[in-house]
Amino acid sequence: MKLLEHEAKAILRDRGVPVPPTGGVIREARQLSGALKRAGRGPWVLKAQVLAGGRGKAGGVKLAKTPAAAKAAAQAILGMTLISPQTGPKGVLVREVLVDQATDIGREIYFSIVLDRKEGRPAIIASSEGGVEIERLAHERPEAILREPIDPIRGVEDYQARRIGFALGLTPEQIGPFVKLVKLVARVFIENDANLVEVNPLVVTKKGELIALDAKMSTDDNALFRHPDQAKREDLEATALDKEAKKVGINYIELDGNIGCLVNGAGLAMATMDTVSLAGGRPANFLDVGGGATADQVTRAFQILLKDKAVKAVLVNIFGGIMKCTTIAEGVITATKRTGMKLPLIVRLEGTQVEEGKALLAKSGLPMIQADSLWDAAQKAVASVKSLPAENGHAKRGNK
Ligand code: GDP
Ligand code: MN
């Protein structure tokens, strides 16, 4: 799960990492004066709280010297659609603004701890070229990036933090606080089951103090059960349909295509999406009804699929393993009738009692297109949406 800047900075602050004094988050301009007071003296910085970086260049971070300037900044940022290279072309709506006391920046450093999947351990990544996107730096000047693997048992050793500190060009007076900061961030990383804690920039103020000016944090969803606070928090990336599906126990992720896919098993669902793409189509979703694809579950899945107005055809690809194909066929027939589905429906069944299942579908008299293989099904699904009147292209989720 991705955390917002203010959430990540609150966690860092609680662990003792220096962050700017804050007035907290506001959702309306009238909450601003209270936030300015809480942040203490100006100047202030107002920052859009969205799950994407590159906010500075996109107009989502504004410095304000006076309360009047802060008000103008809050009004400009609240409700704006922020478009950065990380949001996709449609951008994201800004609902919250963080009000911090502005920091007097001497220099900006890039600092993060990330789970290095290849090495199977966390690693410190740092660069004296802070503020810029690390991906771009990695591409253009990889030699400017410092790396230090962290032993999962021993944690960060002082000498490792010192080595990075000196390589970053910190002064001897700054090394002590830097080593402390590195160890605290590492502790936050481990305690929260994070796979990323990024401080970009880590600032050295004109007075020589270290301050985490920005923070990005992402935690492992599989460890949510250990973090009730995180589990309670709303998943900001989920759409309304994603949430509805979760409630009824269906594994569903909305995508930007127009072929609704109803599949049992996550692996088969992935293969179905790949095959649809290979056939020249675009899946509208990832949907795994789970192992027990009962008539009820298939009906629920249909209902969710059909609520997505972008869906122009439905492709059912179900493998009868434990479940018999006859049961699945009955489920598809019941669901089609119950939902009054009018869209082209392509069904591919395989597995136990497949012939009997297909016969049931044929006998139902419902207008569905049967397919013999996944490739056949994908091609038929793509053909059925291509024969529809052309529509303007759209993208519900540009960056997925
Ligand atoms: P991002 O663009 O989404 O990564 O947002 P950041 O919080 O990293 O801010 C972007 C840039 O705005 C920083 O690299 C700074 O150069 C500038 N900035 C942000 N906060 C302050 C501040 O308190 N004081 C000053 N002088 N600049 C700031
Ligand atoms: Mn940043």
Short mmCIF file of C-alpha atoms and ligand atoms in Angstrom, two decimals:
data_model
loop_
_atom_site.label_atom_id
_atom_site.label_comp_id
_atom_site.label_asym_id
_atom_site.label_seq_id
_atom_site.Cartn_x
_atom_site.Cartn_y
_atom_site.Cartn_z
CA MET A 1 0.00 0.00 0.00
CA LYS A 2 1.26 3.44 -0.89
CA LEU A 3 1.18 6.11 1.81
CA LEU A 4 0.75 9.81 1.24
CA GLU A 5 3.58 12.22 2.02
CA HIS A 6 1.99 13.48 5.23
CA GLU A 7 1.36 9.93 6.47
CA ALA A 8 4.94 8.87 5.74
CA LYS A 9 6.36 12.01 7.37
CA ALA A 10 4.23 11.45 10.49
CA ILE A 11 5.70 7.94 10.82
CA LEU A 12 9.23 9.30 10.35
CA ARG A 13 8.61 12.09 12.88
CA ASP A 14 7.32 9.58 15.46
CA ARG A 15 10.58 7.66 15.11
CA GLY A 16 12.66 10.79 15.58
CA VAL A 17 13.59 11.63 11.99
CA PRO A 18 13.69 15.44 11.59
CA VAL A 19 10.89 16.70 9.33
CA PRO A 20 9.63 20.29 8.88
CA PRO A 21 7.19 21.68 11.48
CA THR A 22 3.72 21.03 10.08
CA GLY A 23 0.27 22.53 10.24
CA GLY A 24 -1.24 19.30 8.98
CA VAL A 25 -3.55 18.57 6.09
CA ILE A 26 -6.46 20.73 4.93
CA ARG A 27 -9.36 19.84 2.64
CA GLU A 28 -10.88 23.33 2.35
CA ALA A 29 -9.36 26.80 2.08
CA ARG A 30 -11.18 27.93 5.23
CA GLN A 31 -9.09 25.46 7.28
CA LEU A 32 -5.93 27.27 6.20
CA SER A 33 -5.50 29.88 8.94
CA GLY A 34 -5.49 27.19 11.64
CA ALA A 35 -2.93 25.18 9.70
CA LEU A 36 -0.65 28.21 9.25
CA LYS A 37 -0.76 28.85 13.00
CA ARG A 38 0.04 25.23 13.82
CA ALA A 39 2.98 25.29 11.40
CA GLY A 40 4.39 28.33 13.21
CA ARG A 41 6.01 31.28 11.47
CA GLY A 42 6.13 31.56 7.68
CA PRO A 43 7.15 31.24 4.97
CA TRP A 44 5.10 28.13 4.34
CA VAL A 45 4.97 25.46 1.70
CA LEU A 46 1.68 23.99 0.45
CA LYS A 47 1.82 20.55 -1.08
CA ALA A 48 -0.77 18.49 -2.96
CA GLN A 49 -1.28 15.11 -1.23
CA VAL A 50 -1.51 12.58 -4.04
CA LEU A 51 0.14 9.22 -4.61
CA ALA A 52 2.46 10.47 -7.32
CA GLY A 53 5.79 12.20 -7.41
CA GLY A 54 6.82 15.06 -9.65
CA ARG A 55 4.31 17.36 -7.94
CA GLY A 56 6.73 20.28 -7.83
CA LYS A 57 7.00 20.64 -11.59
CA ALA A 58 3.25 19.96 -12.01
CA GLY A 59 2.27 22.97 -9.87
CA GLY A 60 1.36 20.91 -6.81
CA VAL A 61 4.02 22.43 -4.49
CA LYS A 62 3.91 26.16 -3.78
CA LEU A 63 5.91 28.38 -1.43
CA ALA A 64 4.05 31.22 0.30
CA LYS A 65 5.61 34.12 2.20
CA THR A 66 2.37 35.65 3.46
CA PRO A 67 -0.99 34.27 4.62
CA ALA A 68 -2.57 35.88 1.56
CA ALA A 69 -0.13 34.08 -0.75
CA ALA A 70 -0.81 30.85 1.16
CA LYS A 71 -4.54 31.30 0.60
CA ALA A 72 -4.02 31.78 -3.12
CA ALA A 73 -1.79 28.68 -3.21
CA ALA A 74 -4.34 26.58 -1.27
CA GLN A 75 -7.11 27.66 -3.63
CA ALA A 76 -4.98 26.87 -6.66
CA ILE A 77 -3.95 23.40 -5.45
CA LEU A 78 -7.19 22.16 -3.84
CA GLY A 79 -9.37 20.69 -6.54
CA MET A 80 -6.69 20.88 -9.22
CA THR A 81 -6.07 17.95 -11.52
CA LEU A 82 -2.40 17.23 -11.10
CA ILE A 83 -0.69 15.78 -14.14
CA SER A 84 2.88 14.54 -13.74
CA PRO A 85 4.86 11.83 -15.53
CA GLN A 86 3.76 9.50 -12.72
CA THR A 87 -0.01 10.11 -12.95
CA GLY A 88 -0.67 9.31 -16.60
CA PRO A 89 -2.33 11.75 -18.99
CA LYS A 90 -5.61 12.00 -17.08
CA GLY A 91 -3.92 13.11 -13.88
CA VAL A 92 -5.33 12.87 -10.35
CA LEU A 93 -7.74 15.11 -8.47
CA VAL A 94 -6.18 16.86 -5.46
CA ARG A 95 -8.43 16.69 -2.39
CA GLU A 96 -5.90 17.41 0.35
CA VAL A 97 -3.08 19.89 0.84
CA LEU A 98 -0.29 19.60 3.39
CA VAL A 99 0.76 22.86 5.03
CA ASP A 100 4.37 22.78 6.29
CA GLN A 101 6.74 25.43 7.49
CA ALA A 102 9.09 26.13 4.57
CA THR A 103 12.66 24.98 4.89
CA ASP A 104 15.70 27.08 4.05
CA ILE A 105 17.38 24.72 1.62
CA GLY A 106 21.18 24.55 1.41
CA ARG A 107 21.38 21.41 -0.69
CA GLU A 108 19.13 18.54 -1.75
CA ILE A 109 20.12 14.89 -1.43
CA TYR A 110 18.36 11.76 -2.67
CA PHE A 111 18.00 9.11 0.01
CA SER A 112 15.95 5.93 0.11
CA ILE A 113 15.78 2.44 1.48
CA VAL A 114 14.28 0.02 -0.97
CA LEU A 115 13.69 -3.71 -1.04
CA ASP A 116 16.20 -5.08 -3.53
CA ARG A 117 14.34 -8.13 -4.81
CA LYS A 118 17.30 -9.43 -6.76
CA GLU A 119 19.59 -9.37 -3.73
CA GLY A 120 16.81 -10.46 -1.39
CA ARG A 121 17.54 -7.69 1.10
CA PRO A 122 16.96 -3.99 1.63
CA ALA A 123 19.44 -1.51 0.17
CA ILE A 124 20.27 2.10 0.82
CA ILE A 125 20.22 4.20 -2.33
CA ALA A 126 21.59 7.71 -2.18
CA SER A 127 22.82 10.46 -4.45
CA SER A 128 24.10 13.97 -4.01
CA GLU A 129 21.89 14.89 -6.94
CA GLY A 130 18.67 15.13 -4.96
CA GLY A 131 15.34 16.54 -6.03
CA VAL A 132 15.49 14.92 -9.47
CA GLU A 133 13.84 11.66 -10.40
CA ILE A 134 16.06 8.77 -9.44
CA GLU A 135 14.90 6.71 -12.44
CA ARG A 136 16.19 9.38 -14.77
CA LEU A 137 19.46 9.69 -12.89
CA ALA A 138 19.90 5.91 -12.93
CA HIS A 139 19.51 6.04 -16.68
CA GLU A 140 21.65 9.08 -17.45
CA ARG A 141 24.34 9.09 -14.76
CA PRO A 142 24.34 5.72 -12.96
CA GLU A 143 27.74 6.52 -11.44
CA ALA A 144 26.09 9.30 -9.39
CA ILE A 145 24.09 6.73 -7.43
CA LEU A 146 25.45 5.21 -4.22
CA ARG A 147 24.28 1.80 -3.03
CA GLU A 148 24.75 -0.05 0.21
CA PRO A 149 23.06 -3.39 0.89
CA ILE A 150 21.59 -3.89 4.38
CA ASP A 151 22.12 -7.19 6.13
CA PRO A 152 18.62 -8.23 7.27
CA ILE A 153 19.94 -9.62 10.57
CA ARG A 154 22.60 -7.06 11.48
CA GLY A 155 20.79 -4.00 10.12
CA VAL A 156 22.65 -0.89 8.99
CA GLU A 157 26.21 -0.73 10.36
CA ASP A 158 27.60 2.66 11.34
CA TYR A 159 30.47 2.34 8.88
CA GLN A 160 28.02 1.82 6.01
CA ALA A 161 26.08 4.97 6.87
CA ARG A 162 29.35 6.90 7.34
CA ARG A 163 30.64 5.70 3.98
CA ILE A 164 27.54 7.02 2.26
CA GLY A 165 27.62 10.26 4.25
CA PHE A 166 31.20 11.02 3.21
CA ALA A 167 30.51 10.04 -0.39
CA LEU A 168 27.63 12.52 -0.36
CA GLY A 169 30.11 15.20 0.67
CA LEU A 170 28.65 15.80 4.13
CA THR A 171 30.87 17.67 6.60
CA PRO A 172 32.27 15.86 9.65
CA GLU A 173 29.70 17.68 11.84
CA GLN A 174 26.87 16.38 9.66
CA ILE A 175 28.02 12.75 9.67
CA GLY A 176 26.79 11.97 13.21
CA PRO A 177 23.23 13.19 12.59
CA PHE A 178 23.27 11.48 9.18
CA VAL A 179 24.22 8.08 10.65
CA LYS A 180 21.44 8.48 13.21
CA LEU A 181 18.95 9.39 10.48
CA VAL A 182 19.92 6.42 8.28
CA LYS A 183 19.40 4.01 11.18
CA LEU A 184 16.04 5.54 12.08
CA VAL A 185 14.79 5.35 8.49
CA ALA A 186 15.96 1.72 8.34
CA ARG A 187 14.01 1.05 11.51
CA VAL A 188 10.89 2.63 10.00
CA PHE A 189 11.40 0.47 6.91
CA ILE A 190 11.56 -2.78 8.91
CA GLU A 191 8.88 -1.93 11.48
CA ASN A 192 6.33 -1.07 8.81
CA ASP A 193 7.11 -3.98 6.45
CA ALA A 194 7.89 -1.38 3.83
CA ASN A 195 9.30 -2.07 0.42
CA LEU A 196 10.19 1.58 -0.08
CA VAL A 197 10.91 4.57 2.13
CA GLU A 198 12.12 7.41 -0.05
CA VAL A 199 13.24 10.80 1.20
CA ASN A 200 13.66 13.01 -1.85
CA PRO A 201 14.92 15.48 -1.12
CA LEU A 202 16.75 14.97 2.14
CA VAL A 203 17.74 18.56 2.75
CA VAL A 204 20.81 20.07 4.35
CA THR A 205 19.58 23.47 5.54
CA LYS A 206 21.66 26.62 5.24
CA LYS A 207 22.46 26.11 8.94
CA GLY A 208 23.71 22.59 8.22
CA GLU A 209 20.78 20.61 9.67
CA LEU A 210 19.38 17.50 7.99
CA ILE A 211 15.64 17.49 7.31
CA ALA A 212 13.41 15.01 5.45
CA LEU A 213 11.57 17.47 3.21
CA ASP A 214 9.52 14.95 1.26
CA ALA A 215 8.74 11.28 1.91
CA LYS A 216 7.23 8.47 -0.03
CA MET A 217 6.47 5.12 1.48
CA SER A 218 5.06 1.89 0.22
CA THR A 219 4.30 -1.14 2.36
CA ASP A 220 3.79 -4.83 1.65
CA ASP A 221 0.08 -5.67 1.31
CA ASN A 222 0.81 -9.23 2.43
CA ALA A 223 1.88 -7.89 5.81
CA LEU A 224 -1.26 -5.78 6.35
CA PHE A 225 -2.49 -8.20 9.01
CA ARG A 226 0.41 -7.06 11.19
CA HIS A 227 -0.55 -3.40 10.80
CA PRO A 228 -4.16 -2.76 11.81
CA ASP A 229 -3.68 0.98 11.27
CA GLN A 230 -2.60 0.49 7.68
CA ALA A 231 -5.33 -2.09 7.07
CA LYS A 232 -8.00 0.36 8.25
CA ARG A 233 -6.79 3.05 5.90
CA GLU A 234 -8.61 3.41 2.59
CA ASP A 235 -6.78 2.14 -0.47
CA LEU A 236 -6.48 5.40 -2.40
CA GLU A 237 -5.75 3.65 -5.67
CA ALA A 238 -8.87 1.48 -5.67
CA THR A 239 -11.85 2.56 -7.79
CA ALA A 240 -15.46 2.26 -6.55
CA LEU A 241 -15.82 -1.01 -8.46
CA ASP A 242 -12.55 -2.38 -7.05
CA LYS A 243 -13.96 -1.81 -3.56
CA GLU A 244 -17.36 -3.34 -4.33
CA ALA A 245 -15.67 -6.46 -5.72
CA LYS A 246 -13.51 -6.75 -2.64
CA LYS A 247 -16.62 -6.74 -0.45
CA VAL A 248 -18.10 -9.77 -2.23
CA GLY A 249 -14.78 -11.60 -2.31
CA ILE A 250 -13.95 -11.19 -5.99
CA ASN A 251 -10.44 -10.39 -7.05
CA TYR A 252 -11.03 -7.48 -9.43
CA ILE A 253 -8.88 -4.68 -10.82
CA GLU A 254 -10.34 -2.15 -13.21
CA LEU A 255 -8.26 -1.47 -16.34
CA ASP A 256 -8.69 0.85 -19.30
CA GLY A 257 -9.88 -1.49 -22.09
CA ASN A 258 -13.37 -2.59 -23.22
CA ILE A 259 -13.33 -6.40 -23.06
CA GLY A 260 -14.64 -7.57 -19.71
CA CYS A 261 -12.89 -10.77 -18.63
CA LEU A 262 -14.39 -13.27 -16.21
CA VAL A 263 -11.92 -15.97 -15.28
CA ASN A 264 -11.26 -18.42 -12.46
CA GLY A 265 -7.76 -18.41 -11.03
CA ALA A 266 -5.29 -15.54 -10.99
CA GLY A 267 -2.83 -17.24 -13.35
CA LEU A 268 -5.51 -17.98 -15.90
CA ALA A 269 -6.78 -14.41 -15.55
CA MET A 270 -3.31 -13.07 -16.35
CA ALA A 271 -2.96 -15.43 -19.31
CA THR A 272 -6.40 -14.32 -20.55
CA MET A 273 -5.43 -10.65 -20.38
CA ASP A 274 -2.20 -11.37 -22.24
CA THR A 275 -4.00 -13.34 -24.93
CA VAL A 276 -6.64 -10.62 -25.40
CA SER A 277 -3.83 -8.08 -25.85
CA LEU A 278 -2.02 -10.39 -28.25
CA ALA A 279 -5.21 -10.65 -30.32
CA GLY A 280 -5.26 -6.85 -30.58
CA GLY A 281 -7.81 -6.10 -27.85
CA ARG A 282 -7.72 -4.34 -24.50
CA PRO A 283 -8.99 -6.02 -21.32
CA ALA A 284 -11.34 -3.88 -19.20
CA ASN A 285 -10.29 -5.64 -16.04
CA PHE A 286 -8.51 -8.38 -14.24
CA LEU A 287 -11.15 -10.60 -12.63
CA ASP A 288 -10.62 -13.82 -10.76
CA VAL A 289 -13.85 -15.33 -9.38
CA GLY A 290 -11.80 -17.75 -7.32
CA GLY A 291 -11.73 -21.51 -7.23
CA GLY A 292 -15.36 -22.08 -6.36
CA ALA A 293 -17.01 -20.44 -9.36
CA THR A 294 -20.59 -21.01 -8.23
CA ALA A 295 -23.62 -19.60 -10.05
CA ASP A 296 -23.87 -16.97 -7.32
CA GLN A 297 -20.26 -15.90 -7.61
CA VAL A 298 -20.46 -15.81 -11.41
CA THR A 299 -23.61 -13.65 -11.18
CA ARG A 300 -21.88 -11.25 -8.79
CA ALA A 301 -18.91 -11.06 -11.12
CA PHE A 302 -21.19 -10.31 -14.08
CA GLN A 303 -22.92 -7.57 -12.12
CA ILE A 304 -19.61 -5.90 -11.33
CA LEU A 305 -18.35 -6.26 -14.90
CA LEU A 306 -21.53 -4.74 -16.32
CA LYS A 307 -21.35 -1.69 -14.03
CA ASP A 308 -18.24 -0.66 -15.93
CA LYS A 309 -19.80 1.27 -18.81
CA ALA A 310 -16.64 0.88 -20.86
CA VAL A 311 -17.24 -2.87 -21.20
CA LYS A 312 -18.47 -3.70 -24.72
CA ALA A 313 -18.10 -7.50 -24.67
CA VAL A 314 -17.66 -10.15 -22.01
CA LEU A 315 -15.20 -12.98 -22.29
CA VAL A 316 -15.75 -15.89 -19.91
CA ASN A 317 -12.77 -18.19 -19.64
CA ILE A 318 -13.26 -20.84 -17.00
CA PHE A 319 -11.38 -24.02 -16.35
CA GLY A 320 -13.36 -26.79 -14.72
CA GLY A 321 -10.89 -28.41 -12.39
CA ILE A 322 -12.52 -29.24 -9.10
CA MET A 323 -15.64 -27.56 -10.47
CA LYS A 324 -17.45 -29.37 -13.29
CA CYS A 325 -18.02 -27.50 -16.57
CA THR A 326 -21.73 -28.29 -16.27
CA THR A 327 -21.93 -26.37 -12.99
CA ILE A 328 -20.09 -23.46 -14.60
CA ALA A 329 -22.35 -23.52 -17.66
CA GLU A 330 -25.38 -23.37 -15.38
CA GLY A 331 -23.77 -20.47 -13.55
CA VAL A 332 -23.16 -18.56 -16.77
CA ILE A 333 -26.72 -19.20 -17.98
CA THR A 334 -28.28 -18.12 -14.66
CA ALA A 335 -26.06 -15.04 -14.47
CA THR A 336 -26.86 -14.01 -18.05
CA LYS A 337 -30.58 -14.31 -17.37
CA ARG A 338 -30.48 -12.60 -13.98
CA THR A 339 -28.46 -9.62 -15.17
CA GLY A 340 -30.25 -9.30 -18.50
CA MET A 341 -26.93 -9.06 -20.24
CA LYS A 342 -27.15 -7.65 -23.77
CA LEU A 343 -23.48 -7.46 -24.72
CA PRO A 344 -21.69 -10.01 -26.90
CA LEU A 345 -20.77 -12.92 -24.65
CA ILE A 346 -17.90 -15.21 -25.56
CA VAL A 347 -17.54 -18.38 -23.51
CA ARG A 348 -14.65 -20.76 -23.40
CA LEU A 349 -14.91 -23.74 -21.10
CA GLU A 350 -12.31 -26.41 -20.58
CA GLY A 351 -11.87 -29.30 -18.18
CA THR A 352 -14.10 -31.81 -16.44
CA GLN A 353 -17.31 -32.60 -18.36
CA VAL A 354 -16.57 -29.93 -20.95
CA GLU A 355 -18.76 -31.51 -23.66
CA GLU A 356 -21.78 -31.67 -21.36
CA GLY A 357 -21.16 -28.06 -20.30
CA LYS A 358 -20.99 -26.83 -23.88
CA ALA A 359 -24.17 -28.72 -24.72
CA LEU A 360 -25.97 -26.94 -21.85
CA LEU A 361 -24.83 -23.55 -23.16
CA ALA A 362 -25.99 -24.41 -26.70
CA LYS A 363 -29.35 -25.68 -25.44
CA SER A 364 -29.98 -22.52 -23.37
CA GLY A 365 -30.84 -20.61 -26.54
CA LEU A 366 -29.05 -17.56 -25.14
CA PRO A 367 -27.07 -15.59 -27.71
CA MET A 368 -23.54 -16.51 -26.75
CA ILE A 369 -20.49 -17.25 -28.81
CA GLN A 370 -18.70 -20.44 -27.85
CA ALA A 371 -14.97 -20.79 -28.33
CA ASP A 372 -12.78 -23.87 -28.44
CA SER A 373 -9.52 -22.48 -27.16
CA LEU A 374 -8.24 -19.40 -25.35
CA TRP A 375 -6.80 -18.03 -28.61
CA ASP A 376 -10.10 -18.64 -30.40
CA ALA A 377 -11.99 -16.93 -27.54
CA ALA A 378 -9.69 -13.90 -27.52
CA GLN A 379 -10.00 -13.46 -31.28
CA LYS A 380 -13.78 -13.74 -31.15
CA ALA A 381 -13.94 -11.22 -28.29
CA VAL A 382 -11.75 -8.74 -30.17
CA ALA A 383 -13.80 -9.22 -33.36
CA SER A 384 -17.03 -8.57 -31.45
CA VAL A 385 -15.85 -5.20 -30.13
CA LYS A 386 -14.27 -4.22 -33.47
CA SER A 387 -17.61 -4.71 -35.23
CA LEU A 388 -19.24 -2.19 -32.88
CA PRO A 389 -19.56 1.47 -33.95
CA ALA A 390 -16.31 3.34 -33.33
CA GLU A 391 -16.03 5.35 -30.14
CA ASN A 392 -13.65 7.94 -28.85
CA GLY A 393 -10.73 6.33 -27.08
CA HIS A 394 -10.66 6.80 -23.37
CA ALA A 395 -8.51 5.80 -20.46
CA LYS A 396 -9.87 5.34 -16.96
CA ARG A 397 -6.45 4.63 -15.61
CA GLY A 398 -3.78 6.05 -17.78
CA ASN A 399 -0.84 4.61 -15.94
CA LYS A 400 -1.95 1.09 -15.17
P1 GDP B 1 7.78 16.24 -5.54
O1 GDP B 1 8.05 17.16 -6.70
O2 GDP B 1 6.46 15.60 -5.66
O3 GDP B 1 8.87 15.26 -5.30
O4 GDP B 1 7.68 17.20 -4.25
P2 GDP B 1 8.81 17.68 -3.21
O5 GDP B 1 8.20 17.75 -1.87
O6 GDP B 1 10.03 16.86 -3.31
O7 GDP B 1 9.09 19.17 -3.66
C1 GDP B 1 9.64 19.47 -4.90
C2 GDP B 1 10.67 20.56 -4.79
O8 GDP B 1 10.08 21.75 -4.27
C3 GDP B 1 11.80 20.25 -3.84
O9 GDP B 1 12.81 19.50 -4.46
C4 GDP B 1 12.27 21.63 -3.45
O10 GDP B 1 13.18 22.13 -4.42
C5 GDP B 1 11.01 22.46 -3.50
N1 GDP B 1 10.52 22.62 -2.12
C6 GDP B 1 9.66 21.82 -1.46
N2 GDP B 1 9.51 22.22 -0.19
C7 GDP B 1 10.29 23.30 -0.04
C8 GDP B 1 10.61 24.18 1.07
O11 GDP B 1 10.15 24.02 2.20
N3 GDP B 1 11.48 25.20 0.84
C9 GDP B 1 12.03 25.42 -0.39
N4 GDP B 1 12.87 26.43 -0.52
N5 GDP B 1 11.78 24.60 -1.44
C10 GDP B 1 10.93 23.57 -1.27
MN MN B 2 10.10 14.76 -3.80
#
